[in-house]
Amino acid sequence: MVFVKFAKANKRSNSVVPLQMTKRGIFHYIKKDWQLYVLLLVPLAFALVFKYGSYFGLTIAFKDYKILKGFGGSEWVGFDIFRKVFSMRNFGTAVRNTLLLNVLTLIFGFPMPIILALLLNEVKNKYFKKVTQTLIYLPHFLSFVIIGAMAYQIFGQESGVVNNIIASMGGSRIPFLQEDTHWLVSYVIINVWQTMGWGTIIYLAAITSVNPELYEAATVDGAGRWGKIKHVTLPCIRSTIVTLLIMNLGKIMAGSFENVYALMNVATPKYTTTIPILVYRLGLSNGKYSEATAIGLFQSVIGLALVLISDRIAKKLGEDGLL
């Protein structure tokens, strides 16, 4: 790092003295902000152990892995495990369901934080704004196991609160979580509700960085609230929207194990067989670690490819992109 001394202007010649730069060693900054570096060790250790340290385990996808034989003793079979996985009956179903759930969640869930951020930005009552922000952020900090239990208490067909109200009014009970199509709709709605508050934080932070003079200029030109949103706010946060869209596109093949597992039941098998669920069944339930690792590696490669492709498209359209 470099400390830059202020440039001094020469009053007679109106020239500027060259900036003087002083270099200091890394130990100076560690000694100065050692508390911050100590805090940094925790996420750094997490990334090294669980992100980079686990790369060695990817070799299982190319071996007929046996626990008793270990990594070194298991037979190397190349791409035979991948051929076996791709020929599985449930593999195509898992890929289809993963894409379906994630694409629907992206279509309906991605615009919601943007809309909420724009609406909250227009709220002038600071107390109402704080209460609303707290309420919409709260679901993000709840485990999906808790959310799943709450969903069955609220939307359960026999004893759910909503169905009890419908039945008391003379209506028929709706199988929100006990029928495939209703389960799909309920899954998307619950996921959007759980994630929209957290995304709103990012967009609100981007909106606060917009130059107020742009709004003043828009007001002079006669723009109303919608005109300011359309011609000032959205263009100014466009780079943030593109960046988050690229990151979300990379997760289309990832899926979420806990989200599906917390809501699935025996009555809704059509859409609940996803890639994370298949990996769980093969790896932990049946002990087929090579097949489970191969599916996980396939999933990660497709996700990386989607990120690279979407980033390239964004740059072709004139955006900064992610990489």
Coordinates of C-alpha atoms in Angstrom, one line a residue:
M1 CA 0.0 0.0 0.0
V2 CA 1.1 3.5 -0.6
F3 CA 0.5 6.7 1.3
V4 CA 0.2 9.7 -1.0
K5 CA 1.1 13.1 0.4
F6 CA -1.0 16.1 -0.6
A7 CA 0.2 17.9 -3.7
K8 CA 1.2 21.5 -3.1
A9 CA 0.4 24.1 -5.6
N10 CA 3.0 26.7 -6.6
K11 CA 1.3 30.1 -6.3
R12 CA 3.7 31.8 -8.7
S13 CA 3.8 29.4 -11.6
N14 CA 0.4 27.7 -10.9
S15 CA 2.3 24.4 -11.3
V16 CA 1.8 21.3 -9.2
V17 CA 4.6 19.7 -7.3
P18 CA 4.8 15.9 -8.2
L19 CA 3.1 13.7 -5.7
Q20 CA 5.5 12.0 -3.3
M21 CA 4.9 8.4 -2.5
T22 CA 6.1 6.5 0.5
K23 CA 6.1 2.7 0.6
R24 CA 5.7 0.8 3.8
G25 CA 6.0 -2.9 4.5
I26 CA 3.1 -5.3 5.0
F27 CA 4.0 -5.8 8.7
H28 CA 3.3 -2.2 9.3
Y29 CA -0.3 -2.7 8.2
I30 CA -0.7 -6.0 10.1
K31 CA 0.5 -4.3 13.3
K32 CA -1.8 -1.4 12.7
D33 CA -5.0 -3.3 12.0
W34 CA -4.2 -6.7 13.5
Q35 CA -7.7 -7.1 14.9
L36 CA -9.2 -7.0 11.4
Y37 CA -6.6 -9.6 10.1
V38 CA -7.5 -11.9 13.0
L39 CA -11.2 -11.6 12.1
L40 CA -10.2 -12.4 8.5
L41 CA -8.6 -15.7 9.5
V42 CA -12.0 -17.3 10.2
P43 CA -13.6 -16.9 6.7
L44 CA -10.2 -17.5 5.1
A45 CA -9.8 -20.8 7.0
F46 CA -13.3 -21.8 6.0
A47 CA -12.6 -21.1 2.3
L48 CA -9.3 -23.0 2.4
V49 CA -10.7 -26.1 4.2
F50 CA -14.1 -26.5 2.7
K51 CA -13.6 -24.9 -0.8
Y52 CA -10.1 -25.6 -1.8
G53 CA -9.2 -28.5 0.5
S54 CA -12.1 -30.5 -0.8
Y55 CA -10.8 -30.4 -4.4
F56 CA -8.7 -33.5 -3.7
G57 CA -12.0 -35.4 -3.1
L58 CA -13.1 -34.8 -6.7
T59 CA -10.9 -37.7 -7.8
I60 CA -13.6 -40.0 -6.3
A61 CA -15.7 -39.2 -9.4
F62 CA -13.0 -41.0 -11.6
K63 CA -12.6 -44.0 -9.3
D64 CA -14.6 -47.0 -8.1
Y65 CA -14.3 -45.6 -4.6
K66 CA -14.4 -48.0 -1.7
I67 CA -14.2 -46.7 1.8
L68 CA -12.0 -49.5 3.1
K69 CA -9.5 -49.1 0.2
G70 CA -9.4 -45.3 0.5
F71 CA -8.3 -42.8 -2.2
G72 CA -5.1 -44.5 -3.1
G73 CA -6.4 -48.1 -3.1
S74 CA -9.6 -47.5 -5.1
E75 CA -9.5 -48.5 -8.8
W76 CA -9.2 -45.7 -11.4
V77 CA -12.0 -46.1 -13.9
G78 CA -11.9 -42.8 -15.8
F79 CA -15.2 -41.6 -17.1
D80 CA -17.1 -44.9 -16.5
I81 CA -18.8 -43.4 -13.4
F82 CA -20.1 -40.5 -15.5
R83 CA -21.5 -42.9 -18.2
K84 CA -23.2 -44.8 -15.4
V85 CA -24.6 -41.7 -13.9
F86 CA -25.9 -40.3 -17.2
S87 CA -27.7 -43.6 -17.9
M88 CA -29.6 -43.6 -14.6
R89 CA -33.3 -43.4 -14.9
N90 CA -33.6 -40.6 -12.2
F91 CA -30.8 -38.5 -13.6
G92 CA -32.8 -36.9 -16.4
T93 CA -35.7 -36.3 -14.0
A94 CA -33.4 -34.7 -11.5
V95 CA -31.9 -32.3 -14.1
R96 CA -35.3 -31.4 -15.4
N97 CA -36.7 -30.7 -11.9
T98 CA -33.6 -28.7 -10.9
L99 CA -33.9 -26.5 -13.9
L100 CA -37.6 -26.1 -13.5
L101 CA -37.5 -25.1 -9.9
N102 CA -34.5 -22.8 -10.3
V103 CA -35.8 -21.1 -13.5
L104 CA -39.2 -20.4 -11.9
T105 CA -37.6 -19.1 -8.8
L106 CA -35.3 -16.9 -10.9
I107 CA -38.2 -15.5 -13.0
F108 CA -40.4 -14.7 -10.1
G109 CA -37.8 -14.1 -7.4
F110 CA -35.2 -12.0 -9.2
P111 CA -37.4 -8.9 -9.9
M112 CA -38.9 -8.9 -6.4
P113 CA -35.9 -7.4 -4.5
I114 CA -35.6 -4.7 -7.2
I115 CA -39.3 -3.8 -6.9
L116 CA -39.1 -3.8 -3.1
A117 CA -36.0 -1.6 -3.1
L118 CA -37.6 0.9 -5.4
L119 CA -40.8 1.0 -3.3
L120 CA -38.9 1.4 0.0
N121 CA -36.8 4.1 -1.5
E122 CA -40.0 6.1 -2.1
V123 CA -41.2 5.7 1.5
K124 CA -40.7 8.9 3.4
N125 CA -41.8 7.8 6.9
K126 CA -38.6 6.5 8.4
Y127 CA -40.3 4.5 11.2
F128 CA -42.6 2.6 8.7
K129 CA -39.6 2.1 6.5
K130 CA -37.4 0.5 9.3
V131 CA -40.2 -1.8 10.4
T132 CA -40.9 -2.9 6.9
Q133 CA -37.2 -3.6 6.2
T134 CA -36.9 -5.6 9.4
L135 CA -39.9 -7.7 8.5
I136 CA -38.8 -8.6 5.0
Y137 CA -35.2 -9.3 6.1
L138 CA -36.2 -11.7 8.9
P139 CA -37.0 -14.8 6.8
H140 CA -33.4 -14.8 5.4
F141 CA -32.1 -15.5 8.9
L142 CA -34.4 -18.4 9.5
S143 CA -33.3 -22.0 8.7
F144 CA -35.4 -23.5 5.9
V145 CA -36.1 -26.4 8.3
I146 CA -38.0 -23.9 10.4
I147 CA -39.7 -22.4 7.3
G148 CA -40.7 -25.8 6.1
A149 CA -42.3 -26.6 9.5
M150 CA -44.1 -23.3 9.4
A151 CA -45.3 -24.0 5.9
Y152 CA -46.9 -27.2 6.9
Q153 CA -48.5 -25.6 9.9
I154 CA -49.9 -22.8 7.7
F155 CA -50.7 -24.6 4.4
G156 CA -51.2 -28.2 5.5
Q157 CA -54.3 -29.8 4.0
E158 CA -55.8 -31.4 7.1
S159 CA -54.7 -29.0 9.9
G160 CA -53.2 -26.0 8.2
V161 CA -54.4 -22.6 9.3
V162 CA -55.3 -21.4 5.8
N163 CA -57.3 -24.6 5.0
N164 CA -59.1 -24.4 8.4
I165 CA -60.2 -20.8 7.5
I166 CA -61.3 -22.0 4.0
A167 CA -63.2 -24.9 5.5
S168 CA -64.9 -22.7 8.1
M169 CA -66.2 -20.5 5.3
G170 CA -67.7 -23.5 3.5
G171 CA -64.9 -24.0 0.9
S172 CA -63.0 -27.1 -0.1
R173 CA -59.5 -27.7 1.3
I174 CA -56.7 -27.0 -1.1
P175 CA -53.7 -29.4 -1.2
F176 CA -51.0 -26.7 -1.2
L177 CA -48.2 -29.1 -0.2
Q178 CA -49.9 -32.5 -0.9
E179 CA -50.3 -32.4 -4.7
D180 CA -47.6 -32.0 -7.3
T181 CA -48.7 -28.8 -9.1
H182 CA -49.9 -27.0 -6.0
W183 CA -46.6 -28.0 -4.3
L184 CA -44.6 -26.5 -7.2
V185 CA -46.5 -23.2 -6.9
S186 CA -46.1 -23.2 -3.1
Y187 CA -42.4 -24.0 -3.3
V188 CA -41.7 -21.0 -5.6
I189 CA -43.8 -18.6 -3.5
I190 CA -42.1 -19.7 -0.3
N191 CA -38.6 -19.4 -1.8
V192 CA -39.3 -15.9 -3.2
W193 CA -40.7 -14.8 0.2
Q194 CA -37.6 -16.1 2.0
T195 CA -35.0 -14.5 -0.3
M196 CA -36.5 -11.3 -1.5
G197 CA -35.6 -9.3 1.7
W198 CA -31.9 -10.0 1.6
G199 CA -31.6 -9.0 -2.0
T200 CA -33.3 -5.7 -1.2
I201 CA -30.4 -4.7 1.0
I202 CA -28.0 -4.8 -2.0
Y203 CA -30.3 -2.7 -4.2
L204 CA -31.0 -0.2 -1.5
A205 CA -27.3 0.3 -1.0
A206 CA -26.8 0.8 -4.8
I207 CA -29.7 3.3 -4.9
T208 CA -28.2 5.4 -2.0
S209 CA -25.1 5.9 -4.2
V210 CA -27.1 7.6 -7.0
N211 CA -26.1 11.3 -7.3
P212 CA -29.0 13.4 -5.9
E213 CA -28.3 16.0 -8.6
L214 CA -29.7 13.6 -11.2
Y215 CA -33.0 13.5 -9.4
E216 CA -33.0 17.3 -9.2
A217 CA -32.3 17.6 -12.9
A218 CA -35.1 15.1 -13.6
T219 CA -37.5 17.2 -11.4
V220 CA -36.6 20.3 -13.4
D221 CA -37.4 18.4 -16.6
G222 CA -40.8 17.6 -15.2
A223 CA -40.3 14.0 -14.4
G224 CA -42.5 12.4 -11.7
R225 CA -41.7 9.5 -9.4
W226 CA -42.1 6.9 -12.1
G227 CA -40.0 9.0 -14.5
K228 CA -37.2 9.3 -12.0
I229 CA -37.3 5.6 -11.4
K230 CA -37.3 4.8 -15.1
H231 CA -34.7 7.3 -16.3
V232 CA -32.5 7.8 -13.2
T233 CA -32.7 5.0 -10.6
L234 CA -32.8 1.9 -12.8
P235 CA -30.0 3.1 -15.2
C236 CA -27.8 3.9 -12.2
I237 CA -28.2 0.5 -10.6
R238 CA -28.1 -1.4 -13.9
S239 CA -24.6 -2.7 -13.3
T240 CA -25.6 -4.1 -9.9
I241 CA -28.6 -5.8 -11.5
V242 CA -26.5 -7.4 -14.2
T243 CA -23.9 -8.6 -11.8
L244 CA -26.5 -10.3 -9.5
L245 CA -28.2 -11.8 -12.6
I246 CA -25.0 -13.4 -13.7
M247 CA -24.4 -14.8 -10.3
N248 CA -28.0 -16.2 -10.1
L249 CA -27.7 -17.7 -13.6
G250 CA -24.7 -19.7 -12.3
K251 CA -26.9 -21.2 -9.6
I252 CA -29.6 -22.5 -12.0
M253 CA -28.1 -26.0 -11.9
A254 CA -27.1 -25.9 -8.3
G255 CA -30.5 -26.2 -6.6
S256 CA -31.0 -26.3 -2.8
F257 CA -31.1 -29.5 -0.8
E258 CA -32.6 -28.1 2.3
N259 CA -35.3 -26.1 0.5
V260 CA -36.7 -29.2 -1.3
Y261 CA -36.1 -31.6 1.5
A262 CA -37.9 -29.5 4.1
L263 CA -41.0 -29.3 1.9
M264 CA -41.1 -32.7 0.1
N265 CA -43.4 -35.6 1.1
V266 CA -44.5 -38.9 -0.3
A267 CA -47.5 -37.3 -2.0
T268 CA -45.4 -35.0 -4.2
P269 CA -42.7 -37.1 -5.9
K270 CA -43.0 -35.5 -9.4
Y271 CA -40.9 -32.3 -8.8
T272 CA -39.0 -33.2 -5.6
T273 CA -36.3 -35.4 -7.2
T274 CA -33.6 -32.8 -7.9
I275 CA -29.8 -33.0 -8.3
P276 CA -29.1 -32.3 -4.6
I277 CA -31.7 -34.8 -3.5
L278 CA -30.3 -37.4 -5.9
V279 CA -26.7 -36.8 -4.6
Y280 CA -28.0 -37.2 -1.0
R281 CA -29.8 -40.5 -1.9
L282 CA -26.8 -41.9 -3.8
G283 CA -24.0 -40.7 -1.4
L284 CA -25.4 -40.8 2.1
S285 CA -28.3 -43.2 1.8
N286 CA -26.9 -45.8 -0.6
G287 CA -23.1 -45.3 -0.1
K288 CA -22.4 -44.7 -3.8
Y289 CA -19.9 -42.0 -3.3
S290 CA -18.4 -42.0 -6.7
E291 CA -21.7 -41.5 -8.4
A292 CA -22.7 -38.7 -6.0
T293 CA -19.3 -36.9 -6.5
A294 CA -19.7 -37.3 -10.3
I295 CA -23.1 -35.7 -10.3
G296 CA -21.8 -32.9 -8.0
L297 CA -18.9 -32.2 -10.4
F298 CA -21.2 -32.2 -13.4
Q299 CA -23.4 -29.7 -11.6
S300 CA -20.5 -27.4 -10.8
V301 CA -19.1 -27.5 -14.3
I302 CA -22.4 -26.6 -15.8
G303 CA -22.8 -23.7 -13.3
L304 CA -19.3 -22.4 -14.2
A305 CA -20.2 -22.6 -17.9
L306 CA -23.4 -20.6 -17.4
V307 CA -21.5 -17.9 -15.4
L308 CA -18.9 -17.5 -18.2
I309 CA -21.5 -17.5 -21.0
S310 CA -23.8 -15.0 -19.3
D311 CA -20.8 -12.8 -18.4
R312 CA -19.6 -12.8 -22.0
I313 CA -23.2 -11.9 -23.2
A314 CA -23.3 -9.0 -20.7
K315 CA -20.0 -7.7 -22.0
K316 CA -21.3 -8.0 -25.6
L317 CA -24.2 -5.8 -24.6
G318 CA -21.9 -3.1 -23.2
E319 CA -22.1 -4.0 -19.5
D320 CA -19.0 -4.5 -17.3
G321 CA -19.8 -8.1 -16.5
L322 CA -18.6 -10.0 -13.5
L323 CA -15.1 -11.3 -14.5

